[in-house]
Short mmCIF file of C-alpha atoms in Angstrom, two decimals:
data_model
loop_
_atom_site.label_atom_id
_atom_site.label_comp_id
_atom_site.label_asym_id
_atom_site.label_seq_id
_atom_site.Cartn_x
_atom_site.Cartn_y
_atom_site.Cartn_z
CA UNK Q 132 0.00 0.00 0.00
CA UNK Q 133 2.80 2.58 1.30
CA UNK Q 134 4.35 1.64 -2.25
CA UNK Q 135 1.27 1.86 -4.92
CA UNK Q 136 0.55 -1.64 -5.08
CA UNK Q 137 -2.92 -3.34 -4.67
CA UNK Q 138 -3.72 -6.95 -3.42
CA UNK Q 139 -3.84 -9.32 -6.36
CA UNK Q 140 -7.52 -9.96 -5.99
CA UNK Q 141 -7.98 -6.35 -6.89
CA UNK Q 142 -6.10 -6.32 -9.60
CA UNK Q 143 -7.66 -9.03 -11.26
CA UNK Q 144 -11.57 -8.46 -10.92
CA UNK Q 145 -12.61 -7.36 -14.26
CA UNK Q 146 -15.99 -6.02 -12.74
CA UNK Q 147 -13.92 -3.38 -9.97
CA UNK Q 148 -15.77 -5.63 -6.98
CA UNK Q 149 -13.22 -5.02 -4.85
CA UNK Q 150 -11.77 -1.80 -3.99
CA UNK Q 151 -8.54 -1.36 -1.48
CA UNK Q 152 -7.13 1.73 -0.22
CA UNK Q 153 -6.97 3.57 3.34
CA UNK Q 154 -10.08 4.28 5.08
CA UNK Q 155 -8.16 7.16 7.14
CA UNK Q 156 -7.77 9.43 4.07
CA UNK Q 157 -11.24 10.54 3.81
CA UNK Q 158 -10.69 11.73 0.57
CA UNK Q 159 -9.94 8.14 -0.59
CA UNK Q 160 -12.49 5.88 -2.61
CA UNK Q 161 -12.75 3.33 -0.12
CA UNK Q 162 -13.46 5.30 2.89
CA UNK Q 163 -16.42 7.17 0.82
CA UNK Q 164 -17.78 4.44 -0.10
CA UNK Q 165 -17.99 2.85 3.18
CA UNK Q 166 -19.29 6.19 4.66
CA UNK Q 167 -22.18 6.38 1.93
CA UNK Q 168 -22.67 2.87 1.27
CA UNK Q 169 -24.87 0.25 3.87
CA UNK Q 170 -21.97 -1.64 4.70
CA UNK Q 171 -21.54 -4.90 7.05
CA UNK Q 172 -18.65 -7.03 8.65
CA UNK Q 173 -17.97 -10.73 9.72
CA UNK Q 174 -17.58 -10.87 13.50
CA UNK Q 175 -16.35 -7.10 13.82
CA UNK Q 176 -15.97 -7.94 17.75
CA UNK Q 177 -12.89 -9.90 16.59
CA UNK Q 178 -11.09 -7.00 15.37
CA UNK Q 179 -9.55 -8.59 12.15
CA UNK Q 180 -6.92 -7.08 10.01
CA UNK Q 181 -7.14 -5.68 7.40
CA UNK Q 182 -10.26 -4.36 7.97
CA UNK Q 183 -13.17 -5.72 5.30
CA UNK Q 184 -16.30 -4.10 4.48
CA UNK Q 185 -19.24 -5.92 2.32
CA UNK Q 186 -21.51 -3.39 0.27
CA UNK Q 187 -24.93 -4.58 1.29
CA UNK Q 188 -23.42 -8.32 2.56
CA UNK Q 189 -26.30 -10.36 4.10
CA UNK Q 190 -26.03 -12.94 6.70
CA UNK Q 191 -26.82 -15.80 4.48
CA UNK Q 192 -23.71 -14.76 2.47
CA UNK Q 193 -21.29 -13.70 5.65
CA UNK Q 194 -21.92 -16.12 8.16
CA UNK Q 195 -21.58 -20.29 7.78
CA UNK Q 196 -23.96 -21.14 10.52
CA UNK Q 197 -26.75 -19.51 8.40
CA UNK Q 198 -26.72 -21.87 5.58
CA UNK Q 199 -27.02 -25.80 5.46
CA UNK Q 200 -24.05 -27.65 5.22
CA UNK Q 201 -24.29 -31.27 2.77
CA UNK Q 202 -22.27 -33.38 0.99
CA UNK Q 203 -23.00 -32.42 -2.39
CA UNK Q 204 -23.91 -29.41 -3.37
CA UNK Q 205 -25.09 -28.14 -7.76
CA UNK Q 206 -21.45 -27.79 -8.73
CA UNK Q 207 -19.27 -30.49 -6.61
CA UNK Q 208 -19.31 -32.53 -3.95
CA UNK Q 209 -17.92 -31.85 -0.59
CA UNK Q 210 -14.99 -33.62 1.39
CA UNK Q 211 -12.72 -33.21 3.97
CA UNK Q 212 -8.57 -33.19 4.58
CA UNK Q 213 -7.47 -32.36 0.91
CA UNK Q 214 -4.76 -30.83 -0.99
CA UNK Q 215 -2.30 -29.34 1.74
CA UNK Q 216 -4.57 -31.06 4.46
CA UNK Q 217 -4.47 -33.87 3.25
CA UNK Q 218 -4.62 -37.33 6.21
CA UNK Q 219 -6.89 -34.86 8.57
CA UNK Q 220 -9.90 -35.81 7.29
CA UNK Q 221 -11.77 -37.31 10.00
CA UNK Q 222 -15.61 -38.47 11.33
CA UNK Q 223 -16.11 -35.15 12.37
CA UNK Q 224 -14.32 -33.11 10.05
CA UNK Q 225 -16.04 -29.73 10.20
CA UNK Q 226 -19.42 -30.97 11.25
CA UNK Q 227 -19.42 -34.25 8.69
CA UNK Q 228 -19.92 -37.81 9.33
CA UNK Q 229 -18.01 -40.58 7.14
CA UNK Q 230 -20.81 -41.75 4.49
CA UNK Q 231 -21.64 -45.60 5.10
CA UNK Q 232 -19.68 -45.74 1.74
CA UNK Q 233 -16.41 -44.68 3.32
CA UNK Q 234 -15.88 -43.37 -0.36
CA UNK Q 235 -14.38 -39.99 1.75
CA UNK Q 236 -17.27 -37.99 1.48
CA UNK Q 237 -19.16 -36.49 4.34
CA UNK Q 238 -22.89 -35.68 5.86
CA UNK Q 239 -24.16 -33.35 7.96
CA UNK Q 240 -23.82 -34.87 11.84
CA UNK Q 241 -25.62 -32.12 13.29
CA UNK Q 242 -28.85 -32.71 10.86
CA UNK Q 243 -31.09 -30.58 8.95
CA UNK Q 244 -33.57 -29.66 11.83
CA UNK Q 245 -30.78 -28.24 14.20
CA UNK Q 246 -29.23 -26.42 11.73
CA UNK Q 247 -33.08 -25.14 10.76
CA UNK Q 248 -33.82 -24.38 14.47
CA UNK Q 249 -30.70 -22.39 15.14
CA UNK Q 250 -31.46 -20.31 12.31
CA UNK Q 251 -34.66 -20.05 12.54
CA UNK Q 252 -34.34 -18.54 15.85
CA UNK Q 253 -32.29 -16.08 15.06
CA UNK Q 254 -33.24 -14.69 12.21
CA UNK Q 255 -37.23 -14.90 12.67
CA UNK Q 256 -37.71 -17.47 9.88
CA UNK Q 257 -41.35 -18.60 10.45
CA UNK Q 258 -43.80 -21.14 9.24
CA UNK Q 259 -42.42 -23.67 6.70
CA UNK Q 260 -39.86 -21.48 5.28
CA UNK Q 261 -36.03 -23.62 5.18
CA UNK Q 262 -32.76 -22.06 5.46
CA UNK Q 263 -30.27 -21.20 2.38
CA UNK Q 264 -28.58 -23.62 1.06
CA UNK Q 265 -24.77 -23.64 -0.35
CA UNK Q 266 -24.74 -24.06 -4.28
CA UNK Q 267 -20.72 -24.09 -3.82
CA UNK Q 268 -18.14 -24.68 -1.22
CA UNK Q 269 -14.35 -25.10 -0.51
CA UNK Q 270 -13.15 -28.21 0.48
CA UNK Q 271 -12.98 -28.50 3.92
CA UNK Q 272 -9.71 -28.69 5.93
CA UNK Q 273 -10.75 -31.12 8.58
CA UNK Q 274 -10.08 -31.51 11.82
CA UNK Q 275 -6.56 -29.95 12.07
CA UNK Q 276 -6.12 -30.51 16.10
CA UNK Q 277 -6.67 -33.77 16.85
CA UNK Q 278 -5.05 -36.83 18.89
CA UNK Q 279 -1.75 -35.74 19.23
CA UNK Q 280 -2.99 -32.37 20.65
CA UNK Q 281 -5.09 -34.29 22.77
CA UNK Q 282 -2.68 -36.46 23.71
CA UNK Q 283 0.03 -34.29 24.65
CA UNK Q 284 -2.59 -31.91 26.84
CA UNK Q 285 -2.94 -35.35 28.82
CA UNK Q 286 1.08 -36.34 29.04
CA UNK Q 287 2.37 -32.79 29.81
CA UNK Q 288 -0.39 -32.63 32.35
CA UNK Q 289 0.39 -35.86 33.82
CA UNK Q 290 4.04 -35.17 33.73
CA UNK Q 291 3.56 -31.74 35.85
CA UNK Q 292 1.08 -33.74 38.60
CA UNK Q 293 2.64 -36.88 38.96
CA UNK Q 294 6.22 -34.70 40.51
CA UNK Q 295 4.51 -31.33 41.56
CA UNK Q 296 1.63 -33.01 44.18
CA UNK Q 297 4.27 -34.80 46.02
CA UNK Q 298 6.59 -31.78 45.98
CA UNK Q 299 3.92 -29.89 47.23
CA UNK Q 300 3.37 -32.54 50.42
CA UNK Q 301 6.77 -32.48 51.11
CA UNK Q 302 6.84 -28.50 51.01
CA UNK Q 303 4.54 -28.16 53.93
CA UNK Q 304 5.92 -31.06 55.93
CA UNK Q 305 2.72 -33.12 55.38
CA UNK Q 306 5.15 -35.99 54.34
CA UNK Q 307 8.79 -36.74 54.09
CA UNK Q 308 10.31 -37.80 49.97
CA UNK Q 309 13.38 -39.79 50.16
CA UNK Q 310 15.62 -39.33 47.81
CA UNK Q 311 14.78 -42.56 46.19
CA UNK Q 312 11.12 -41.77 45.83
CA UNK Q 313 12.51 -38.01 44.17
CA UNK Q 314 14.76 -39.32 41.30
CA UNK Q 315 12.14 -42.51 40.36
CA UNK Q 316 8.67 -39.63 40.13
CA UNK Q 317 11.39 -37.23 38.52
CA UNK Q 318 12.16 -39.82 36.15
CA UNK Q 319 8.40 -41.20 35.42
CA UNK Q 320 8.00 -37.15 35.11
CA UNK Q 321 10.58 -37.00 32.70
CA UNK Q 322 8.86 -39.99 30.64
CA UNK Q 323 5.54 -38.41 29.89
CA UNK Q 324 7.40 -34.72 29.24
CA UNK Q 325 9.44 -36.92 26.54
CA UNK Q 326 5.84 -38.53 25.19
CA UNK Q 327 4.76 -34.72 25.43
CA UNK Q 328 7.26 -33.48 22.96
CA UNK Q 329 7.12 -36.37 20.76
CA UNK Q 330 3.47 -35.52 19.85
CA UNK Q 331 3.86 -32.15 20.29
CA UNK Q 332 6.76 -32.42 17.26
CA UNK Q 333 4.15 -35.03 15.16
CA UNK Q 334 1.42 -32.24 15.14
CA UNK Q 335 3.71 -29.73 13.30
CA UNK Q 336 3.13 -29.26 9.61
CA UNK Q 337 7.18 -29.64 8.67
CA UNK Q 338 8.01 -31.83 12.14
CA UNK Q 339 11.83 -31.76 10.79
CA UNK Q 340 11.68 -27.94 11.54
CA UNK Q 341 10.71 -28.21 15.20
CA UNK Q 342 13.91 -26.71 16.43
CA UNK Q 343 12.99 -23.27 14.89
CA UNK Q 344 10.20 -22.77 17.42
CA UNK Q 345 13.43 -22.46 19.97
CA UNK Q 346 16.19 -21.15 17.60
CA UNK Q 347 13.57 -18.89 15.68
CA UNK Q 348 11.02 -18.12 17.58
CA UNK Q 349 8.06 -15.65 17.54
CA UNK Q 350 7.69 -14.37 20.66
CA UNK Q 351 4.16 -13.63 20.93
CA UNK Q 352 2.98 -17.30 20.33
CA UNK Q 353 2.18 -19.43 23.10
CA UNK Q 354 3.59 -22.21 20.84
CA UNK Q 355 7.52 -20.60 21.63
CA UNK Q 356 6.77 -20.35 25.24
CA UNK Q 357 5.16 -23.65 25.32
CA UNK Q 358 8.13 -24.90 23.97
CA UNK Q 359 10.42 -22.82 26.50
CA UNK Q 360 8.27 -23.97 29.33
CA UNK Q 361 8.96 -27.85 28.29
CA UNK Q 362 12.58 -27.18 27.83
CA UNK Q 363 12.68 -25.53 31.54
CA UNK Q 364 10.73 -27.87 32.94
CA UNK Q 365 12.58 -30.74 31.60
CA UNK Q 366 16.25 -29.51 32.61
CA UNK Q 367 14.94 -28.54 36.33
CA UNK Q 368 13.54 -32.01 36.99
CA UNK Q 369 16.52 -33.92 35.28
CA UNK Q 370 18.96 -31.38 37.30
CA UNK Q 371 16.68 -32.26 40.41
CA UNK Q 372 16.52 -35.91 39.94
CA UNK Q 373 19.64 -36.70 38.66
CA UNK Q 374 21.33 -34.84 42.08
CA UNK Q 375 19.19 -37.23 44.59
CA UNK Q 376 19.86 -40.17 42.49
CA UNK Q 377 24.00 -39.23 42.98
CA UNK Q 378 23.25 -38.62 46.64
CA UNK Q 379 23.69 -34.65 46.13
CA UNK Q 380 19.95 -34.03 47.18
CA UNK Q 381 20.11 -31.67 49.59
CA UNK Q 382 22.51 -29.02 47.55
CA UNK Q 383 18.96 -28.75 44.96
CA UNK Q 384 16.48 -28.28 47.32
CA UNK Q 385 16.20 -24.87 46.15
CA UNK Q 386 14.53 -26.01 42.94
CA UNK Q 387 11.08 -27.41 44.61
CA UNK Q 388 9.43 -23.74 44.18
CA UNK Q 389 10.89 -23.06 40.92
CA UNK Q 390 9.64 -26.71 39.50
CA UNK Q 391 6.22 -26.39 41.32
CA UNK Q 392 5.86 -22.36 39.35
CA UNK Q 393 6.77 -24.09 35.88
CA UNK Q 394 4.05 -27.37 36.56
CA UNK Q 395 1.63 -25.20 36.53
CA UNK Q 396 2.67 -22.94 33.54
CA UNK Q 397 3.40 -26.31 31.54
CA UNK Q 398 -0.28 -27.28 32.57
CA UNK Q 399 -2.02 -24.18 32.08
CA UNK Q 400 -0.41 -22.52 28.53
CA UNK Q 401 -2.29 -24.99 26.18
CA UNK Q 402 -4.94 -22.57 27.46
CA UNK Q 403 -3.27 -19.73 25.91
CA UNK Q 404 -2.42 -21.11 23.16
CA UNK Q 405 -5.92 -22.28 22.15
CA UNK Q 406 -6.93 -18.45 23.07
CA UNK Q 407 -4.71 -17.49 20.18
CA UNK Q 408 -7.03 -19.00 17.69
CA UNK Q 409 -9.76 -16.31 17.95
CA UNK Q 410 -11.97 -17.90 15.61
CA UNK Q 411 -12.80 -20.41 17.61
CA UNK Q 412 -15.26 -18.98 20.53
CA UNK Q 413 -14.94 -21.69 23.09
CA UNK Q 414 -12.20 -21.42 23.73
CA UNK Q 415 -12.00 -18.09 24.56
CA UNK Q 416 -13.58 -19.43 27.68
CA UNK Q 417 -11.61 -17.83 31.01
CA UNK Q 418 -12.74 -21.23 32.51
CA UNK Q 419 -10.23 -23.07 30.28
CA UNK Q 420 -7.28 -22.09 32.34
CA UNK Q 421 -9.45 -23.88 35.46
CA UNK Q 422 -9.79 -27.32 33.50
CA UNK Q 423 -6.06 -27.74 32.12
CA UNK Q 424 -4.88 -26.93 35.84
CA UNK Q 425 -7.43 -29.66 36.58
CA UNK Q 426 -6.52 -32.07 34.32
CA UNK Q 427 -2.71 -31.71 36.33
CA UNK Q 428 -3.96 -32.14 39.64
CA UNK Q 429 -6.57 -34.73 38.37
CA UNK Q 430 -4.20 -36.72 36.36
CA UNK Q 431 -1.48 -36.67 38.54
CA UNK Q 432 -2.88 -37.86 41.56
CA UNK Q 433 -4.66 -40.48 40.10
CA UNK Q 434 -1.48 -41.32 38.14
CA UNK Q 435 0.04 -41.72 42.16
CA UNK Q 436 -2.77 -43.89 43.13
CA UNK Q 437 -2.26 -46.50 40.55
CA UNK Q 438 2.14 -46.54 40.77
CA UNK Q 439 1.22 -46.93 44.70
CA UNK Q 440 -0.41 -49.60 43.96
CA UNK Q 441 2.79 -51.47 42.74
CA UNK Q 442 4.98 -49.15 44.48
CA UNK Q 443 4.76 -49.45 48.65
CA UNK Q 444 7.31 -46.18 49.01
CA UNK Q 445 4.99 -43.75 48.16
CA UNK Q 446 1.97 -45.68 50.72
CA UNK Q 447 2.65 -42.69 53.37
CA UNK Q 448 1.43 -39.85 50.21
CA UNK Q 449 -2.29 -42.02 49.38
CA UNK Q 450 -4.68 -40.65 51.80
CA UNK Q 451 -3.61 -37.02 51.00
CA UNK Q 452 -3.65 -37.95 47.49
CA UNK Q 453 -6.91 -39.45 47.84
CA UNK Q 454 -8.47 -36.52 49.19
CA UNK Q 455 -6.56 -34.62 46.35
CA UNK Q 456 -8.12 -36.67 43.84
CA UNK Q 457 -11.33 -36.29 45.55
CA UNK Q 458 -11.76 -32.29 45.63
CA UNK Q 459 -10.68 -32.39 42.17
CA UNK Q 460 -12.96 -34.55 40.95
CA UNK Q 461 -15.64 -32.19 42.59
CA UNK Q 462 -13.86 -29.17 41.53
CA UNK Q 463 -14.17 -31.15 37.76
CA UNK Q 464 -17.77 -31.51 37.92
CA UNK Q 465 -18.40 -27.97 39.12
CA UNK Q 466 -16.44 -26.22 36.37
CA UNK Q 467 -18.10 -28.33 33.69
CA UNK Q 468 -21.78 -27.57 34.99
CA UNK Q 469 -20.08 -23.81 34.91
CA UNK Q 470 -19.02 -24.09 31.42
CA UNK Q 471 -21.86 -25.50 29.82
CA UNK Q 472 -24.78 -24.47 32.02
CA UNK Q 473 -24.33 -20.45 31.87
CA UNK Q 474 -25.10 -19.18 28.57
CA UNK Q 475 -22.43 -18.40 26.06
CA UNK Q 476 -22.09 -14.93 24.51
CA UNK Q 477 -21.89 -16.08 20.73
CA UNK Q 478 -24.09 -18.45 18.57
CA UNK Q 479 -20.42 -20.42 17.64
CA UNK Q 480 -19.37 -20.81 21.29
CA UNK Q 481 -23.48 -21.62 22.04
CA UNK Q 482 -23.13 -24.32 19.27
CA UNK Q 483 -20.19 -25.99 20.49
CA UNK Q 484 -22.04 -26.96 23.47
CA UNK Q 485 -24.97 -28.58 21.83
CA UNK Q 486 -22.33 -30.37 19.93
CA UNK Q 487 -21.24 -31.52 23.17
CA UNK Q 488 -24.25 -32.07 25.43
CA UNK Q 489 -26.64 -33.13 22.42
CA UNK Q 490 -24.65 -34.17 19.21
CA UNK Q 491 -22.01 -36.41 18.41
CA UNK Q 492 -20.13 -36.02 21.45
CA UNK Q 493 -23.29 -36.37 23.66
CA UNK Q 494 -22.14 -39.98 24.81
CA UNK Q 495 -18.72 -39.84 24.97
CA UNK Q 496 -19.42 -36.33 27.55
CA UNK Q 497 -22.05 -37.74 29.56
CA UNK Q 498 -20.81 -41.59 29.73
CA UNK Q 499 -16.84 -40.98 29.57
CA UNK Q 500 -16.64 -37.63 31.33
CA UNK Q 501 -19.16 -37.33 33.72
CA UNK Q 502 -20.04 -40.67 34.32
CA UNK Q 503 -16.78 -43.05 34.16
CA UNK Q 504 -14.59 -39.84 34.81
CA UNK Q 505 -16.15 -38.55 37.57
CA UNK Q 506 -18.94 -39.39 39.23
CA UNK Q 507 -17.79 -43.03 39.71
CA UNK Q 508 -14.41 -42.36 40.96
CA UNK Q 509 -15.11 -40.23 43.22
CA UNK Q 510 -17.95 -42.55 44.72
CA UNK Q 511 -15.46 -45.15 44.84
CA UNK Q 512 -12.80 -42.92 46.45
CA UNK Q 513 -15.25 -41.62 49.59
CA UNK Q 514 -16.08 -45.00 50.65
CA UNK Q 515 -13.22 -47.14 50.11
CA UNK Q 516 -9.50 -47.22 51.20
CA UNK Q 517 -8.75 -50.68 49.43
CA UNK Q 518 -4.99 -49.87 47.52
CA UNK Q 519 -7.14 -51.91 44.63
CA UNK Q 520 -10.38 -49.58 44.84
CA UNK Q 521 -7.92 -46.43 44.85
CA UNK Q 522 -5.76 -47.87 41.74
CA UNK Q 523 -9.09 -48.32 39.87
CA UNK Q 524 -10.91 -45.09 40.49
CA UNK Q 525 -7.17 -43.22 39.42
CA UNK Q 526 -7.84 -45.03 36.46
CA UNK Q 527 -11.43 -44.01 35.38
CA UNK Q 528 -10.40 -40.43 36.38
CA UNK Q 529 -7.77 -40.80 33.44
CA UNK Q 530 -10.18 -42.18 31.35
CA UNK Q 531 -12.48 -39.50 32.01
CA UNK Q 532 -9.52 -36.45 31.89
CA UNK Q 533 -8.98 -38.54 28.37
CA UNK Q 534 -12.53 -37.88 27.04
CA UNK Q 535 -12.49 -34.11 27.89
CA UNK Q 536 -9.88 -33.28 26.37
CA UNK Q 537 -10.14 -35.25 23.06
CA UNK Q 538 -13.78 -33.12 22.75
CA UNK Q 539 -12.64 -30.07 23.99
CA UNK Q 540 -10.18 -30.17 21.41
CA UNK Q 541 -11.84 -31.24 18.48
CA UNK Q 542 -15.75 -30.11 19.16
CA UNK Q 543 -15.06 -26.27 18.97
CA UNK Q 544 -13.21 -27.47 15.07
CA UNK Q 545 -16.57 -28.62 13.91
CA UNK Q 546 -18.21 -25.26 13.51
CA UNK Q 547 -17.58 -24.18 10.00
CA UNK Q 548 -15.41 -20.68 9.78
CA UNK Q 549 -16.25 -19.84 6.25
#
């Protein structure tokens, strides 16, 4: 722009459709027309750049959620994971469901009459009247996030549980770590950080470039200071466990507050990294700070409760990490009712919890989360002390922790951007 030059779509538009230029000369052609014309934006409260204006846009035109989505449309036929994206085509790719075929094409898995509902009650349609339908489409991308973020949210939370809750115990004298017991949970910590950055690496578009998010980074992505916070994490616990296992233990002592301050940064900054993708509503959620700290304290002490079954040094830590395990669990099901009972400020964010509650993901939520992730465990954990009973309900709690994130992470991908 500073230059002369125009955007290529400009340039190329043989009917002028598209004008550039600065809207703060107000001498300039754009910035009269969008003073004189009825002009509309998509989702100004984002605050987008550049800045886009549509000359008498309507909804049906700007936003996705106001026309049916289908598998064929009067020019082509839709499908998921192609081109670039290619191997992230999934069953719920963008809202689709594999066809019975498995040919690669895709239907609408939130149907016709939810689609109709949600439109219909928002922009007054009445009687028998149906909503637009999409004579064209791009192909969609898929589901770009999906096990491997799912699955390292679960390992680097496990890994910053499983060392910080008995840190924590031993901080405030409520039990007494041998040195032993500090190099073997440093080590097991040390495992699932490894499995961490292994998936973490397999999720990157060019995963032989990895080392640029440290050598190169950008600063203001979560993804660098993810990164950082791995790397920090990793050498404090190795420099921690690898001084009790030489018998130089109490020379390091100084690191428990430092390593307890960066287990709950590695838990917590998937958060802000998922924050960064401002298209996606829910997850713009303040509340999803709460459930990746949960899914630390969660995980890791039922992770303790099943090594203790195996493992008789650590015996002194279960009761406290019982009742750990316990107010999480309630802590769990409280933030949940908090996150999907209270109404959500956008339709996308509103429609992301249907998906949830009521669509595809109605069973795994309801049976794997609440159910076999919460509400059994911690019934099992108030009225039994059994090592066995304890090992059990650790593991249903991971099964559960496993469930939330996998939707969390792939549920909010489902609502169609464009």
């Amino acid at each position: 722009m500073d230059v002369g030059l125009e955007p290529a779509c400009v340039n190329v538009c043989p009917t002028e459709a598209i004008i550039s230029g600065d809207l703060d000369q107000k001498d300039s052609k754009i910035s009269n027309l969008v003073s004189r014309q009825q002009v509309t934006t998509r989702k100004p409260e984002k605050g987008t750049r550049p800045k886009l204006f549509y000359i008498e846009g309507d909804d049906v035109s700007l936003k996705p959620l106001e026309t049916e989505q289908s598998s064929k449309s009067l020019w082509g036929s839709q499908s998921a994971g192609v081109g670039h994206f290619s191997g992230k085509e999934t069953s719920y790719s963008l809202g689709f469901e594999s066809s019975n075929n498995n040919s690669g094409e895709y239907n609408n898995s939130t149907g016709e009459k939810s689609v109709q509902k949600l439109i219909s009650s928002k922009s007054g349609l009445s009687g028998g009247a149906r909503p637009a339908k999409r004579v064209y489409d791009s192909p969609s991308k898929g589901i770009l996030w999906g096990w491997e973020v799912a699955g390292y949210i679960l390992t680097k939370a496990l890994s910053a549980g499983i060392l910080g809750l008995p840190l924590l115990l031993n901080e405030f004298g409520l039990i007494n770590l041998t040195s032993q017991t500090i190099w073997i949970i440093s080590l097991v910590s040390l495992f699932f950080l490894g499995a961490t950055g292994i998936l973490l690496i397999m999720d990157l578009d060019q995963p032989t470039r990895f080392l640029y998010v440290l050598f190169r980074p950008h600063w203001k992505s979560w993804l660098v200071k993810g990164g950082y916070t791995i790397s920090v994490f990793g050498g404090l616990v190795t420099l921690l466990g690898g001084a009790h296992l030489l018998g130089y233990g109490e020379w390091v002592n100084w690191l428990t507050w430092p390593i307890l301050l960066f287990s709950i940064l590695l838990s917590i900054y998937t958060a802000f990294l998922f924050s960064q993708a401002k298209g996606r509503d829910f997850w713009q959620s303040p509340l999803l700070i709460l459930h990746m700290l949960l899914h630390a304290v969660v995980g890791g002490s039922a992770l303790i409760l099943i090594v203790g079954l195996f493992w008789e040094p650590i015996h002194s830590m279960m009761p406290y990490i019982q009742n750990i395990l316990i107010g999480g669990l309630v802590v769990q099901i409280l933030s949940l009712a908090a996150e999907l009972i209270t109404p959500h400020p956008t339709v996308d964010s509103h429609r992301t919890v249907k998906i949830i509650t009521k669509g595809v993901f109605k069973s795994e939520f309801w049976g794997g989360v609440v159910l076999i992730g919460s509400l059994i465990p911690f019934l099992m954990l108030i009225s039994s002390f059994t090592p066995m009973i304890l090992a059990f309900a650790g593991l249903l709690a991971l099964i559960g922790i496993w469930f939330s994130v996998r939707i969390w992470v792939i549920a909010p991908q489902m609502i169609p951007l464009s």
